[in-house]
PDB file of C-alpha atoms in Angstrom:
ATOM      1  CA  MET A   1       0.013   0.091  -0.192  1.00 59.00           C
ATOM      2  CA  THR A   2       1.359   3.436  -0.874  1.00 84.00           C
ATOM      3  CA  GLN A   3       1.245   6.258   1.495  1.00 91.00           C
ATOM      4  CA  LYS A   4      -0.621   9.181   0.735  1.00 96.00           C
ATOM      5  CA  ILE A   5       1.127  12.465  -0.223  1.00 96.00           C
ATOM      6  CA  THR A   6       0.588  16.328   0.750  1.00 98.00           C
ATOM      7  CA  VAL A   7       2.723  18.937  -0.807  1.00 98.00           C
ATOM      8  CA  THR A   8       2.497  22.280   0.890  1.00 97.00           C
ATOM      9  CA  ILE A   9       3.610  25.408  -0.483  1.00 97.00           C
ATOM     10  CA  PRO A  10       3.634  28.386   1.206  1.00 96.00           C
ATOM     11  CA  VAL A  11       2.905  31.521  -0.849  1.00 95.00           C
ATOM     12  CA  GLY A  12       4.181  35.182   0.518  1.00 93.00           C
ATOM     13  CA  PRO A  13       2.474  38.611  -0.315  1.00 92.00           C
ATOM     14  CA  GLU A  14       5.181  39.634  -2.852  1.00 90.00           C
ATOM     15  CA  LEU A  15       4.895  39.383  -6.420  1.00 85.00           C
ATOM     16  CA  HIS A  16       7.982  36.973  -6.657  1.00 84.00           C
ATOM     17  CA  HIS A  17       6.170  34.616  -4.651  1.00 84.00           C
ATOM     18  CA  ARG A  18       3.463  33.982  -6.953  1.00 86.00           C
ATOM     19  CA  ARG A  19       5.263  34.833 -10.400  1.00 89.00           C
ATOM     20  CA  TRP A  20       5.967  30.873 -11.064  1.00 92.00           C
ATOM     21  CA  LEU A  21       3.185  29.242  -9.022  1.00 93.00           C
ATOM     22  CA  ASP A  22       0.975  28.369 -12.050  1.00 93.00           C
ATOM     23  CA  GLU A  23       3.763  26.585 -13.393  1.00 94.00           C
ATOM     24  CA  CYS A  24       4.796  24.745 -10.079  1.00 94.00           C
ATOM     25  CA  LEU A  25       1.396  23.845  -9.674  1.00 95.00           C
ATOM     26  CA  ASP A  26       1.097  22.411 -13.542  1.00 95.00           C
ATOM     27  CA  SER A  27       4.464  20.400 -12.849  1.00 95.00           C
ATOM     28  CA  ILE A  28       3.336  18.995  -9.474  1.00 95.00           C
ATOM     29  CA  THR A  29       0.068  17.652 -10.683  1.00 92.00           C
ATOM     30  CA  GLY A  30       1.594  16.353 -13.860  1.00 94.00           C
ATOM     31  CA  GLN A  31       4.391  14.138 -12.359  1.00 94.00           C
ATOM     32  CA  THR A  32       4.064  10.159 -12.696  1.00 94.00           C
ATOM     33  CA  VAL A  33       2.444  10.186  -9.120  1.00 90.00           C
ATOM     34  CA  PRO A  34       0.654  13.217  -8.358  1.00 93.00           C
ATOM     35  CA  PRO A  35       0.414  14.073  -4.694  1.00 96.00           C
ATOM     36  CA  ASP A  36      -3.090  13.306  -2.925  1.00 96.00           C
ATOM     37  CA  GLU A  37      -3.249  17.091  -1.658  1.00 97.00           C
ATOM     38  CA  VAL A  38      -1.943  20.174  -2.877  1.00 97.00           C
ATOM     39  CA  LEU A  39      -2.035  22.771   0.189  1.00 97.00           C
ATOM     40  CA  LEU A  40      -1.264  26.479  -0.265  1.00 97.00           C
ATOM     41  CA  ILE A  41      -0.476  28.294   2.744  1.00 96.00           C
ATOM     42  CA  ASP A  42      -2.025  31.935   1.748  1.00 95.00           C
ATOM     43  CA  ASP A  43       0.473  34.040   3.791  1.00 95.00           C
ATOM     44  CA  MET A  44      -1.422  37.117   2.835  1.00 94.00           C
ATOM     45  CA  ALA A  45      -0.418  36.758  -1.026  1.00 93.00           C
ATOM     46  CA  GLY A  46      -4.487  36.695  -1.893  1.00 89.00           C
ATOM     47  CA  LEU A  47      -4.893  33.111  -3.739  1.00 85.00           C
ATOM     48  CA  PRO A  48      -8.947  32.592  -3.463  1.00 74.00           C
ATOM     49  CA  SER A  49      -9.088  31.406  -7.102  1.00 84.00           C
ATOM     50  CA  TYR A  50      -6.854  28.653  -6.309  1.00 90.00           C
ATOM     51  CA  ARG A  51      -9.490  26.986  -4.139  1.00 87.00           C
ATOM     52  CA  LYS A  52     -11.708  26.874  -7.179  1.00 86.00           C
ATOM     53  CA  ARG A  53      -9.079  25.081  -9.131  1.00 87.00           C
ATOM     54  CA  GLY A  54      -9.205  22.081  -6.690  1.00 88.00           C
ATOM     55  CA  TYR A  55      -6.384  22.988  -4.562  1.00 94.00           C
ATOM     56  CA  ARG A  56      -6.759  23.428  -0.383  1.00 96.00           C
ATOM     57  CA  VAL A  57      -5.851  26.914   0.505  1.00 96.00           C
ATOM     58  CA  TRP A  58      -5.629  28.165   4.163  1.00 96.00           C
ATOM     59  CA  ARG A  59      -5.314  31.709   4.279  1.00 94.00           C
ATOM     60  CA  SER A  60      -3.230  33.047   7.530  1.00 93.00           C
ATOM     61  CA  PRO A  61      -4.955  36.115   9.366  1.00 93.00           C
ATOM     62  CA  TRP A  62      -1.238  37.439   9.942  1.00 94.00           C
ATOM     63  CA  LEU A  63       1.878  37.475   7.859  1.00 95.00           C
ATOM     64  CA  LEU A  64       3.785  34.500   9.246  1.00 94.00           C
ATOM     65  CA  GLY A  65       6.891  34.285   7.527  1.00 93.00           C
ATOM     66  CA  THR A  66       8.161  31.193   5.284  1.00 92.00           C
ATOM     67  CA  ALA A  67       9.284  29.103   8.489  1.00 94.00           C
ATOM     68  CA  HIS A  68       5.857  29.579  10.465  1.00 96.00           C
ATOM     69  CA  ALA A  69       3.735  29.048   7.194  1.00 96.00           C
ATOM     70  CA  PHE A  70       5.725  25.696   6.707  1.00 96.00           C
ATOM     71  CA  ASN A  71       5.009  24.834  10.266  1.00 96.00           C
ATOM     72  CA  PHE A  72       1.386  25.517   9.754  1.00 96.00           C
ATOM     73  CA  GLY A  73       1.551  23.480   6.552  1.00 96.00           C
ATOM     74  CA  VAL A  74       2.786  20.438   8.250  1.00 97.00           C
ATOM     75  CA  ALA A  75       0.129  20.708  10.953  1.00 97.00           C
ATOM     76  CA  LEU A  76      -2.712  21.014   8.430  1.00 98.00           C
ATOM     77  CA  ALA A  77      -1.658  18.587   5.994  1.00 98.00           C
ATOM     78  CA  ALA A  78      -4.282  15.620   5.512  1.00 97.00           C
ATOM     79  CA  HIS A  79      -1.523  12.871   5.162  1.00 97.00           C
ATOM     80  CA  GLU A  80       1.549  11.690   7.375  1.00 94.00           C
ATOM     81  CA  LEU A  81       3.995  12.311   4.263  1.00 96.00           C
ATOM     82  CA  VAL A  82       4.612  15.684   3.732  1.00 97.00           C
ATOM     83  CA  ILE A  83       6.774  17.311   1.056  1.00 96.00           C
ATOM     84  CA  MET A  84       7.424  20.867   1.785  1.00 96.00           C
ATOM     85  CA  LEU A  85       7.929  23.150  -1.475  1.00 94.00           C
ATOM     86  CA  GLY A  86       9.120  26.801  -1.380  1.00 88.00           C
ATOM     87  CA  SER A  87       7.597  29.302  -3.709  1.00 71.00           C
TER      88      SER A  87
END
């Protein structure tokens, strides 16, 4: 039995955090074995449209920073195996 995988990606408020996000998500979901869950940590980036595209989005109520956003991503992941990917 294979383990289910969550990929968590914190996305900050600056443009460079979002510039390649679409290409990144296309690459992740296009893998031979795609993850069972993609969790975007919206660290004041404004990502509401990604929820409509089937990604799980958690919006931070305050600016966390990368390390804390990764911690929230691990805590909120639906699966035990978590891959952390920086935006």
